[in-house]
CSV table of C-alpha atoms and ligand atoms in Angstrom, one decimal:
chain,number,residue,atom,x,y,z
A,190,MET,CA,2.5,32.2,10.8
A,191,LEU,CA,4.3,30.7,7.8
A,192,ALA,CA,2.4,32.0,4.8
A,193,ALA,CA,3.9,35.4,4.0
A,194,THR,CA,0.8,36.9,2.5
A,195,MET,CA,-2.6,36.7,3.9
A,196,GLY,CA,-5.6,35.6,1.8
A,197,ARG,CA,-3.6,33.7,-0.8
A,198,ARG,CA,-3.4,30.0,-1.3
A,199,PRO,CA,0.0,29.0,0.2
A,200,HIS,CA,2.5,28.0,-2.5
A,201,VAL,CA,5.4,25.9,-1.2
A,202,LEU,CA,8.6,25.3,-3.1
A,203,ILE,CA,10.4,22.1,-2.2
A,204,ILE,CA,14.0,21.5,-3.0
A,205,PRO,CA,15.8,18.2,-2.3
A,206,PHE,CA,19.5,17.3,-2.6
A,207,PRO,CA,19.9,15.7,-6.1
A,208,ALA,CA,19.9,12.0,-4.9
A,209,GLN,CA,17.2,9.4,-4.8
A,210,GLY,CA,17.2,9.0,-1.0
A,211,HIS,CA,16.5,12.8,-0.7
A,212,VAL,CA,14.0,13.1,-3.5
A,213,THR,CA,11.8,10.2,-2.3
A,214,PRO,CA,10.9,11.4,1.2
A,215,LEU,CA,10.4,15.0,0.1
A,216,MET,CA,8.2,13.8,-2.8
A,217,LYS,CA,6.1,11.7,-0.3
A,218,PHE,CA,5.9,14.8,1.9
A,219,ALA,CA,4.9,17.0,-1.1
A,220,TYR,CA,2.0,14.7,-1.7
A,221,GLN,CA,1.0,14.8,1.9
A,222,ILE,CA,0.8,18.6,2.0
A,223,SER,CA,-0.9,18.7,-1.4
A,224,ASP,CA,-3.6,16.4,0.0
A,225,HIS,CA,-4.3,19.4,2.3
A,226,GLY,CA,-4.9,21.8,-0.6
A,227,ILE,CA,-1.4,23.4,-0.6
A,228,LYS,CA,0.2,24.2,-4.0
A,229,VAL,CA,3.6,22.6,-4.3
A,230,THR,CA,6.4,23.2,-6.8
A,231,PHE,CA,9.1,20.5,-6.6
A,232,VAL,CA,12.5,21.7,-7.8
A,233,ASN,CA,15.1,19.2,-9.0
A,234,SER,CA,18.3,19.7,-10.9
A,235,ASP,CA,17.7,19.4,-14.7
A,236,PHE,CA,19.5,16.1,-14.7
A,237,ILE,CA,17.4,14.5,-12.0
A,238,HIS,CA,14.2,16.1,-13.5
A,239,GLU,CA,14.9,14.3,-16.7
A,240,LYS,CA,15.3,11.0,-14.9
A,241,LEU,CA,12.1,11.5,-13.0
A,242,VAL,CA,10.1,12.4,-16.0
A,243,ALA,CA,11.5,9.4,-17.9
A,244,ALA,CA,10.5,7.1,-15.1
A,245,LEU,CA,7.0,8.6,-14.5
A,246,PRO,CA,4.3,6.0,-14.4
A,247,ASP,CA,1.8,6.1,-17.3
A,248,GLU,CA,-1.0,7.5,-15.2
A,249,ASP,CA,1.3,10.5,-14.7
A,250,GLU,CA,-0.4,11.6,-11.5
A,251,ALA,CA,2.7,13.5,-10.3
A,252,ARG,CA,2.4,16.1,-13.0
A,253,SER,CA,-1.2,16.9,-12.3
A,254,ARG,CA,-0.8,17.2,-8.5
A,255,ILE,CA,2.7,18.6,-8.0
A,256,GLY,CA,4.4,21.2,-10.2
A,257,LEU,CA,7.7,19.7,-11.3
A,258,ALA,CA,10.4,22.4,-12.0
A,259,SER,CA,14.1,22.2,-12.6
A,260,ILE,CA,17.3,24.3,-12.5
A,261,PRO,CA,20.8,23.6,-13.8
A,262,ASP,CA,23.4,21.9,-11.6
A,263,GLY,CA,26.2,23.5,-13.5
A,264,LEU,CA,27.5,20.4,-15.2
A,265,GLY,CA,27.1,19.6,-18.9
A,266,PRO,CA,24.8,16.7,-20.1
A,267,GLY,CA,27.7,14.3,-20.6
A,268,GLU,CA,29.7,15.3,-17.4
A,269,ASP,CA,30.3,12.7,-14.7
A,270,ARG,CA,27.9,13.3,-11.9
A,271,LYS,CA,29.3,10.3,-10.1
A,272,ASP,CA,32.4,12.3,-9.4
A,273,PRO,CA,31.2,13.6,-6.0
A,274,LEU,CA,33.8,16.4,-5.7
A,275,LYS,CA,32.9,17.9,-9.1
A,276,SER,CA,29.2,17.7,-8.6
A,277,THR,CA,29.0,19.1,-5.0
A,278,ASP,CA,31.3,22.0,-6.1
A,279,SER,CA,29.2,22.7,-9.1
A,280,ILE,CA,25.9,22.5,-7.1
A,281,LEU,CA,27.2,24.9,-4.5
A,282,ARG,CA,28.5,27.3,-7.1
A,283,VAL,CA,25.5,27.6,-9.5
A,284,MET,CA,22.3,26.3,-7.9
A,285,PRO,CA,21.7,29.1,-5.4
A,286,GLY,CA,21.7,31.7,-8.2
A,287,HIS,CA,19.4,29.6,-10.3
A,288,LEU,CA,17.0,29.0,-7.4
A,289,LYS,CA,16.8,32.7,-6.7
A,290,GLU,CA,16.0,33.4,-10.4
A,291,LEU,CA,13.3,30.7,-10.4
A,292,ILE,CA,11.6,32.1,-7.4
A,293,GLU,CA,11.8,35.6,-8.9
A,294,LYS,CA,10.3,34.3,-12.1
A,295,VAL,CA,7.4,32.6,-10.3
A,296,ASN,CA,6.8,35.6,-8.0
A,297,ASN,CA,6.8,38.1,-10.9
A,298,SER,CA,4.5,36.1,-13.1
A,299,ASN,CA,1.4,35.8,-11.0
A,300,ASP,CA,0.6,37.6,-7.8
A,301,ASP,CA,-1.7,34.9,-6.6
A,302,GLU,CA,0.8,32.2,-7.0
A,303,LYS,CA,3.7,33.8,-5.1
A,304,ILE,CA,5.9,31.4,-3.2
A,305,THR,CA,5.1,31.7,0.4
A,306,CYS,CA,7.5,29.1,1.8
A,307,VAL,CA,10.7,27.2,0.8
A,308,ILE,CA,11.1,23.7,2.2
A,309,ALA,CA,14.7,22.6,1.7
A,310,ASP,CA,16.6,19.4,2.5
A,311,THR,CA,19.0,20.1,5.3
A,312,THR,CA,21.9,19.1,3.0
A,313,VAL,CA,20.9,22.1,0.8
A,314,GLY,CA,21.3,24.6,3.5
A,315,TRP,CA,22.1,27.2,0.8
A,316,ALA,CA,18.5,27.1,-0.3
A,317,LEU,CA,17.4,28.1,3.2
A,318,GLU,CA,19.8,31.0,2.9
A,319,VAL,CA,18.4,32.0,-0.5
A,320,ALA,CA,14.9,32.0,0.9
A,321,GLU,CA,15.9,34.0,4.0
A,322,LYS,CA,17.6,36.7,1.9
A,323,MET,CA,14.5,36.9,-0.2
A,324,GLY,CA,12.3,37.4,2.8
A,325,ILE,CA,10.5,34.0,2.3
A,326,GLU,CA,9.8,31.7,5.2
A,327,SER,CA,12.2,28.7,5.1
A,328,VAL,CA,11.6,25.3,6.6
A,329,ALA,CA,14.3,22.6,6.8
A,330,PHE,CA,13.6,18.9,6.1
A,331,CYS,CA,15.9,16.3,7.4
A,332,PRO,CA,16.1,13.1,5.3
A,333,CYS,CA,18.2,11.2,7.9
A,334,GLY,CA,17.4,10.2,11.4
A,335,PRO,CA,17.3,12.5,14.4
A,336,GLY,CA,20.4,10.8,16.0
A,337,THR,CA,22.4,11.5,12.9
A,338,LEU,CA,21.2,15.1,12.8
A,339,ALA,CA,22.0,15.6,16.5
A,340,LEU,CA,25.5,14.6,15.9
A,341,VAL,CA,25.8,16.8,12.8
A,342,PHE,CA,24.6,19.8,14.8
A,343,ASP,CA,27.2,19.0,17.4
A,344,ILE,CA,30.1,19.1,14.8
A,345,PRO,CA,31.2,22.7,15.7
A,346,ARG,CA,31.6,21.7,19.4
A,347,LEU,CA,33.3,18.4,18.5
A,348,ILE,CA,35.8,20.3,16.3
A,349,GLU,CA,36.5,22.7,19.0
A,350,ALA,CA,37.0,19.9,21.6
A,351,GLY,CA,39.4,18.3,19.2
A,352,HIS,CA,37.3,15.2,18.7
A,353,VAL,CA,36.6,15.5,15.0
A,354,ASN,CA,38.1,17.0,11.9
A,355,GLY,CA,36.2,14.9,9.4
A,356,SER,CA,37.6,11.8,11.0
A,357,LEU,CA,37.4,10.9,14.6
A,358,LEU,CA,40.7,12.1,16.1
A,359,ASN,CA,40.8,9.7,19.0
A,360,GLU,CA,39.3,6.3,19.9
A,361,GLU,CA,36.9,7.9,22.3
A,362,LEU,CA,33.2,7.1,21.5
A,363,ILE,CA,30.9,10.1,21.0
A,364,CYS,CA,27.9,9.6,23.3
A,365,LEU,CA,25.2,12.2,22.8
A,366,ALA,CA,22.7,10.7,25.2
A,367,LYS,CA,22.1,7.4,27.0
A,368,ASP,CA,19.6,6.1,24.5
A,369,ILE,CA,21.4,7.2,21.3
A,370,PRO,CA,23.8,4.5,20.1
A,371,ALA,CA,27.4,5.8,20.5
A,372,PHE,CA,29.3,7.0,17.4
A,373,SER,CA,32.6,5.3,16.9
A,374,SER,CA,35.2,6.1,14.1
A,375,ASN,CA,33.5,3.5,11.8
A,376,ARG,CA,30.0,4.8,12.7
A,377,LEU,CA,30.3,8.5,11.7
A,378,PRO,CA,27.3,9.6,9.6
A,379,TRP,CA,29.7,11.0,6.9
A,380,GLY,CA,32.0,7.9,7.0
A,381,CYS,CA,33.0,6.1,3.8
A,382,PRO,CA,35.8,3.8,4.7
A,383,SER,CA,36.3,2.6,1.2
A,384,ASP,CA,36.8,6.1,-0.3
A,385,LEU,CA,38.3,8.9,1.8
A,386,THR,CA,37.5,11.6,-0.9
A,387,VAL,CA,33.8,10.6,-0.6
A,388,GLN,CA,34.1,10.8,3.2
A,389,GLU,CA,35.5,14.3,2.9
A,390,ILE,CA,32.6,15.4,0.7
A,391,LEU,CA,30.1,13.8,2.9
A,392,PHE,CA,31.6,15.8,5.8
A,393,ARG,CA,31.2,18.9,3.8
A,394,LEU,CA,27.6,18.1,3.1
A,395,ALA,CA,27.1,17.5,6.8
A,396,LEU,CA,28.5,21.0,7.5
A,397,GLN,CA,25.9,22.3,5.0
A,398,CYS,CA,23.2,21.0,7.3
A,399,ILE,CA,24.3,23.2,10.3
A,400,PRO,CA,22.6,26.4,9.2
A,401,ALA,CA,19.3,24.6,9.3
A,402,LYS,CA,19.6,24.7,13.1
A,403,ASN,CA,19.2,28.5,13.2
A,404,LEU,CA,17.8,29.5,9.8
A,405,SER,CA,14.5,27.8,10.2
A,406,ASN,CA,12.0,27.7,12.9
A,407,TRP,CA,10.7,24.4,11.7
A,408,LEU,CA,12.8,21.3,11.2
A,409,LEU,CA,10.7,18.4,9.8
A,410,CYS,CA,12.1,14.9,10.0
A,411,ASN,CA,11.1,11.5,8.7
A,412,SER,CA,11.0,9.8,12.0
A,413,VAL,CA,8.6,9.1,14.9
A,414,TYR,CA,9.2,10.9,18.2
A,415,GLU,CA,8.6,7.8,20.3
A,416,LEU,CA,11.2,5.8,18.2
A,417,ASP,CA,14.0,8.2,19.2
A,418,SER,CA,12.8,10.6,21.8
A,419,SER,CA,16.3,11.2,23.2
A,420,ALA,CA,17.7,12.4,19.9
A,421,CYS,CA,14.6,14.5,19.2
A,422,ASP,CA,14.9,16.1,22.6
A,423,LEU,CA,18.4,17.3,21.7
A,424,ILE,CA,17.0,19.3,18.7
A,425,PRO,CA,14.7,22.1,19.9
A,426,ASN,CA,12.8,22.8,16.7
A,427,ILE,CA,12.5,19.3,15.4
A,428,LEU,CA,9.1,18.1,14.2
A,429,PRO,CA,9.1,14.3,13.5
A,430,ILE,CA,6.3,13.6,11.0
A,431,GLY,CA,7.2,10.0,9.9
A,432,PRO,CA,7.2,7.4,8.9
A,433,LEU,CA,6.6,9.0,5.5
A,434,LEU,CA,4.9,6.2,3.6
A,435,ALA,CA,3.4,6.7,0.2
A,436,SER,CA,0.5,4.5,1.3
A,437,ASN,CA,-0.4,7.3,3.7
A,438,HIS,CA,-1.3,9.7,1.0
A,439,LEU,CA,-3.5,9.7,-2.1
A,440,GLY,CA,-1.7,8.1,-5.0
A,441,HIS,CA,1.6,6.2,-4.8
A,442,TYR,CA,4.1,8.3,-6.7
A,443,THR,CA,7.5,8.4,-4.9
A,444,GLY,CA,9.7,10.2,-7.4
A,445,ASN,CA,11.7,7.2,-8.6
A,446,PHE,CA,14.7,7.7,-10.8
A,447,TRP,CA,14.1,4.3,-12.4
A,448,PRO,CA,10.9,2.8,-13.5
A,449,GLU,CA,9.4,0.3,-10.9
A,450,ASP,CA,9.2,-3.3,-12.1
A,451,SER,CA,5.7,-4.1,-10.8
A,452,THR,CA,5.9,-7.7,-12.1
A,453,CYS,CA,7.4,-8.6,-8.8
A,454,ILE,CA,4.1,-8.1,-7.0
A,455,GLY,CA,2.5,-10.8,-9.2
A,456,TRP,CA,5.5,-13.0,-8.5
A,457,LEU,CA,5.1,-12.4,-4.7
A,458,ASP,CA,1.4,-13.3,-4.9
A,459,LYS,CA,2.5,-16.8,-5.9
A,460,GLN,CA,5.0,-17.3,-3.0
A,461,PRO,CA,4.0,-18.8,0.4
A,462,ALA,CA,3.2,-16.3,3.2
A,463,GLY,CA,6.3,-15.2,5.1
A,464,SER,CA,8.7,-17.0,2.9
A,465,VAL,CA,10.5,-14.4,0.7
A,466,ILE,CA,13.8,-12.7,1.4
A,467,TYR,CA,13.7,-9.2,-0.1
A,468,VAL,CA,17.2,-7.9,-0.9
A,469,ALA,CA,17.7,-4.2,-1.8
A,470,PHE,CA,20.6,-1.8,-1.3
A,471,GLY,CA,18.9,1.5,-2.2
A,472,SER,CA,20.1,3.8,-5.0
A,473,LEU,CA,23.8,4.3,-4.3
A,474,ALA,CA,25.5,1.3,-2.7
A,475,ILE,CA,27.8,-0.7,-4.9
A,476,LEU,CA,29.4,-4.1,-4.4
A,477,SER,CA,32.6,-5.4,-5.9
A,478,GLN,CA,32.0,-8.2,-8.5
A,479,ASN,CA,33.5,-10.7,-6.0
A,480,GLN,CA,31.2,-9.6,-3.1
A,481,PHE,CA,28.2,-9.6,-5.5
A,482,ASN,CA,28.9,-13.2,-6.5
A,483,GLU,CA,29.2,-14.2,-2.9
A,484,LEU,CA,25.8,-12.5,-2.1
A,485,ALA,CA,24.2,-14.4,-5.0
A,486,LEU,CA,25.6,-17.7,-3.8
A,487,GLY,CA,24.6,-16.9,-0.2
A,488,ILE,CA,20.9,-16.2,-1.0
A,489,GLU,CA,21.0,-19.3,-3.3
A,490,LEU,CA,22.3,-21.4,-0.4
A,491,VAL,CA,19.4,-20.4,1.8
A,492,GLY,CA,17.1,-22.1,-0.6
A,493,ARG,CA,14.1,-19.8,0.1
A,494,PRO,CA,12.3,-17.7,-2.5
A,495,PHE,CA,14.0,-14.3,-2.9
A,496,LEU,CA,13.3,-11.0,-4.6
A,497,TRP,CA,16.5,-9.1,-5.4
A,498,VAL,CA,16.9,-5.6,-6.6
A,499,VAL,CA,20.0,-5.4,-8.8
A,500,ARG,CA,20.4,-1.9,-10.3
A,501,SER,CA,22.2,-1.6,-13.6
A,502,ASP,CA,25.1,0.1,-11.8
A,503,PHE,CA,25.3,-2.2,-8.8
A,504,THR,CA,28.7,-3.7,-9.2
A,505,ASN,CA,31.3,-1.0,-9.3
A,506,GLY,CA,29.2,1.1,-11.5
A,507,SER,CA,28.7,-1.5,-14.3
A,508,ALA,CA,26.2,-4.2,-15.1
A,509,ALA,CA,26.5,-7.2,-12.8
A,510,GLU,CA,27.7,-10.6,-13.9
A,511,TYR,CA,26.0,-13.4,-12.1
A,512,PRO,CA,28.0,-16.5,-11.0
A,513,ASP,CA,28.0,-19.3,-13.6
A,514,GLY,CA,24.7,-21.1,-13.9
A,515,PHE,CA,23.1,-19.0,-11.1
A,516,ILE,CA,20.3,-17.6,-13.1
A,517,GLU,CA,19.2,-21.0,-14.3
A,518,ARG,CA,19.6,-22.6,-10.9
A,519,VAL,CA,17.4,-20.0,-9.1
A,520,ALA,CA,14.9,-19.5,-11.9
A,521,GLU,CA,12.2,-21.4,-10.0
A,522,HIS,CA,12.4,-19.5,-6.8
A,523,GLY,CA,14.3,-16.2,-7.4
A,524,LYS,CA,13.1,-13.0,-9.0
A,525,ILE,CA,15.5,-10.2,-9.9
A,526,VAL,CA,14.4,-6.7,-10.8
A,527,SER,CA,16.3,-3.5,-11.5
A,528,TRP,CA,14.0,-1.3,-9.3
A,529,ALA,CA,11.1,-2.4,-7.1
A,530,PRO,CA,8.0,-0.7,-5.7
A,531,GLN,CA,9.7,-1.1,-2.3
A,532,GLU,CA,6.9,-0.2,0.0
A,533,LYS,CA,4.4,-2.5,-1.8
A,534,VAL,CA,7.0,-5.3,-1.7
A,535,LEU,CA,7.7,-4.9,2.1
A,536,ALA,CA,3.9,-4.8,2.8
A,537,HIS,CA,3.3,-8.0,0.9
A,538,PRO,CA,2.4,-10.9,3.1
A,539,SER,CA,4.9,-13.2,1.4
A,540,VAL,CA,7.9,-11.2,2.5
A,541,ALA,CA,9.8,-12.6,5.5
A,542,CYS,CA,12.7,-10.2,5.9
A,543,PHE,CA,14.6,-7.3,4.4
A,544,LEU,CA,18.3,-7.6,3.6
A,545,SER,CA,19.0,-3.9,3.5
A,546,HIS,CA,21.9,-1.4,3.3
A,547,CYS,CA,20.0,0.5,6.1
A,548,GLY,CA,19.6,3.8,4.2
A,549,TRP,CA,17.3,6.0,6.4
A,550,ASN,CA,14.4,5.8,4.0
A,551,SER,CA,14.6,2.0,3.8
A,552,THR,CA,14.9,1.9,7.6
A,553,MET,CA,11.7,3.9,7.9
A,554,ASP,CA,10.0,1.7,5.2
A,555,GLY,CA,10.8,-1.4,7.1
A,556,ILE,CA,9.9,0.0,10.6
A,557,GLY,CA,6.6,1.4,9.3
A,558,ILE,CA,5.7,-1.9,7.7
A,559,GLY,CA,7.1,-4.2,10.4
A,560,VAL,CA,9.7,-6.2,8.5
A,561,PRO,CA,12.8,-7.7,10.3
A,562,PHE,CA,16.1,-6.5,8.9
A,563,LEU,CA,19.3,-8.2,8.0
A,564,CYS,CA,21.8,-5.2,7.9
A,565,TRP,CA,24.5,-4.7,5.4
A,566,PRO,CA,25.4,-1.0,5.6
A,567,TYR,CA,27.5,0.5,2.9
A,568,PHE,CA,28.4,4.1,3.9
A,569,ALA,CA,27.4,7.3,5.6
A,570,ASP,CA,24.7,7.1,8.3
A,571,GLN,CA,23.9,3.5,7.4
A,572,PHE,CA,26.3,2.1,10.0
A,573,HIS,CA,24.7,4.1,12.7
A,574,ASN,CA,21.2,3.2,11.4
A,575,GLN,CA,22.2,-0.4,11.8
A,576,SER,CA,23.0,0.3,15.5
A,577,TYR,CA,19.5,1.6,15.9
A,578,ILE,CA,18.0,-1.4,14.1
A,579,CYS,CA,20.0,-4.1,15.9
A,580,ASP,CA,21.0,-2.7,19.3
A,581,LYS,CA,18.3,-0.1,20.2
A,582,TRP,CA,15.1,-1.3,18.5
A,583,LYS,CA,16.1,-5.0,18.2
A,584,VAL,CA,14.3,-5.5,15.0
A,585,GLY,CA,17.2,-7.0,13.0
A,586,LEU,CA,20.6,-8.7,12.9
A,587,GLY,CA,23.9,-7.5,11.4
A,588,LEU,CA,26.3,-9.4,9.1
A,589,ASN,CA,29.8,-9.9,10.3
A,590,PRO,CA,32.5,-9.3,7.6
A,591,ASP,CA,35.8,-11.1,7.8
A,592,GLU,CA,39.1,-9.3,8.5
A,593,ASN,CA,39.1,-8.1,4.9
A,594,GLY,CA,35.6,-6.6,5.1
A,595,PHE,CA,34.2,-9.5,3.0
A,596,ILE,CA,30.9,-11.1,3.9
A,597,SER,CA,30.8,-14.8,3.1
A,598,ARG,CA,27.9,-16.8,1.7
A,599,HIS,CA,27.9,-18.9,4.9
A,600,GLU,CA,27.5,-15.8,7.1
A,601,ILE,CA,24.6,-14.7,4.8
A,602,LYS,CA,22.9,-18.1,5.1
A,603,LYS,CA,23.5,-18.3,8.8
A,604,LYS,CA,22.1,-14.9,9.6
A,605,ILE,CA,19.0,-15.2,7.3
A,606,GLU,CA,18.2,-18.5,9.0
A,607,MET,CA,18.7,-17.0,12.5
A,608,LEU,CA,16.6,-14.0,11.5
A,609,VAL,CA,13.6,-15.8,10.1
A,610,SER,CA,13.3,-18.1,13.1
A,611,ASP,CA,13.7,-15.3,15.7
A,612,ASP,CA,10.3,-14.7,17.2
A,613,GLY,CA,11.6,-12.0,19.5
A,614,ILE,CA,12.7,-9.8,16.5
A,615,LYS,CA,9.5,-10.4,14.7
A,616,ALA,CA,7.5,-9.4,17.8
A,617,ASN,CA,9.6,-6.2,18.2
A,618,ALA,CA,9.1,-5.4,14.5
A,619,GLU,CA,5.3,-5.7,15.0
A,620,LYS,CA,5.4,-3.5,18.1
A,621,LEU,CA,7.3,-0.8,16.2
A,622,LYS,CA,5.0,-1.1,13.3
A,623,GLU,CA,2.1,-0.5,15.6
A,624,MET,CA,3.8,2.4,17.3
A,625,ALA,CA,4.5,3.9,13.8
A,626,ARG,CA,0.9,3.4,12.7
A,627,LYS,CA,-0.5,5.0,15.8
A,628,SER,CA,1.8,8.0,15.3
A,629,VAL,CA,0.3,8.9,12.0
A,630,ILE,CA,-3.3,8.5,12.8
A,631,GLU,CA,-5.5,11.1,14.5
A,632,GLY,CA,-4.1,11.9,17.9
A,633,GLY,CA,-0.7,10.4,17.2
A,634,SER,CA,2.6,12.4,17.6
A,635,SER,CA,3.5,12.6,13.9
A,636,TYR,CA,-0.1,13.3,13.0
A,637,LYS,CA,-0.3,16.2,15.4
A,638,ASN,CA,3.1,17.6,14.3
A,639,PHE,CA,2.0,17.4,10.7
A,640,GLN,CA,-1.3,19.1,11.4
A,641,THR,CA,0.4,21.8,13.3
A,642,PHE,CA,2.7,22.5,10.4
A,643,VAL,CA,0.0,22.4,7.7
A,644,GLU,CA,-2.2,24.7,9.7
A,645,ALA,CA,0.7,27.1,10.1
A,646,LEU,CA,1.3,27.0,6.3
A,647,LYS,CA,-2.3,27.9,5.7
A,648,GLN,CA,-2.5,30.9,8.0
B,12,UDP,N1,13.6,2.1,-3.3
B,12,UDP,C1,12.6,1.7,-4.2
B,12,UDP,N2,12.9,0.6,-4.9
B,12,UDP,C2,14.0,-0.1,-4.8
B,12,UDP,C3,15.0,0.3,-3.9
B,12,UDP,C4,14.8,1.4,-3.2
B,12,UDP,O1,11.6,2.4,-4.2
B,12,UDP,O2,14.1,-1.1,-5.6
B,12,UDP,C5,13.4,3.4,-2.5
B,12,UDP,C6,13.2,3.1,-1.0
B,12,UDP,O3,11.8,2.9,-0.7
B,12,UDP,C7,13.8,4.4,-0.4
B,12,UDP,C8,14.8,4.9,-1.4
B,12,UDP,O4,14.6,4.2,-2.6
B,12,UDP,O5,12.8,5.3,-0.3
B,12,UDP,C9,16.2,4.7,-1.0
B,12,UDP,O6,16.6,5.5,0.0
B,12,UDP,P1,17.5,5.0,1.2
B,12,UDP,O7,17.6,6.2,2.2
B,12,UDP,O8,17.0,3.8,1.8
B,12,UDP,O9,18.9,4.7,0.5
B,12,UDP,P2,19.8,5.5,-0.5
B,12,UDP,O10,19.3,5.2,-1.9
B,12,UDP,O11,19.7,7.0,-0.1
B,12,UDP,O12,21.2,4.9,-0.2
């Protein structure tokens, strides 16, 4: 039984790590459980809360269905949250105390609204500890794939065996099971080859996930058992409930930090079926100005229609500058937006393929919707996700950088052309889409897992 107090409507507090790729799946999940009559309070840092509220769509459905609350992250309004060291230190230092205060405030204000369960992102393991100390049921939610989580849970053993200390200490591959792509030194889920400080912080965040293994009886995950049964079998309490798609719940709110530019849907309507290359790198990946230019010239060279998400901080944190004359030359067949309604875009019949950084959420979006991938991983688990996409599931191709890590326009053109004419990859993508669809409908594995969880919440 999860609900701590009999007879009351369950009230769940959900807390993600303050980043888009963590807020999105938990917000989708929040909607799914609220569809089942469960009261949800979604807690962000004040900074993220403000972004969310500023980007809320007009209909403002989120506020009426989900309680949005916030707590300080310990940094002042003008302080640099892009400094990962400073922000993670601050989060760890101040957020647990504020979370405890928030729960006490809610629980003291109304007996019927007491928080019965805390669902925390595995990277905020401290929130599970807060809940446990307060005698509240805690549930972990993993925003990455089961293969990544299995490796993270194995870190203590890997450290003891002298394999890992943040980096891989020898050239030996880490093989967790036959069907899980092996982890190499450039495929570690906390890897950031371009910035070793970030890598160290990602490793610390990975360590934060480990308590979830024992602190919670339930470990929810945005995946499908059949997609990765070997990794799921390594994690005793895992409950795959994915793919979490906004289209599977009432309403479409996904907790975006930036307003979605919906004009791209009207633009897609005008493009031929199966013609458009959708290019999006999630919320954090950045390219050098040079690599950005080359990507622009690569997708221009293909000559197909394209929809490209270029965030305002996409090129080394500042506004991108396009190659000379690019915007004029592609005006007829290219559309650039600063944030797209990604699921709706991927589900549009005009879209042919997804040039993606392979963040786990984007991976689940593409798998659930059946779109072939062209993989351009940037950091963290994205390299390993690429291995799943290309080597295990065979629903995509990777781009080969040159010896300096640079991806040329010719490589981009070549791989896009190979991808869109590869019927085997398209058929595999369709097969996985069907598998994912079946998993979330009555009788499917994710459906059953979700029902089991919701029923337990209600008891
Ligand atoms: N996304 C979106 N619009 C965009 C780009 C991304 O809605 O233009 C969403 C996408 O559906 C996914 C999330 O943002 O849910 C990005 O998460 P992911 O794990 O793919 O990457 P991250 O941002 O964590 O690197």
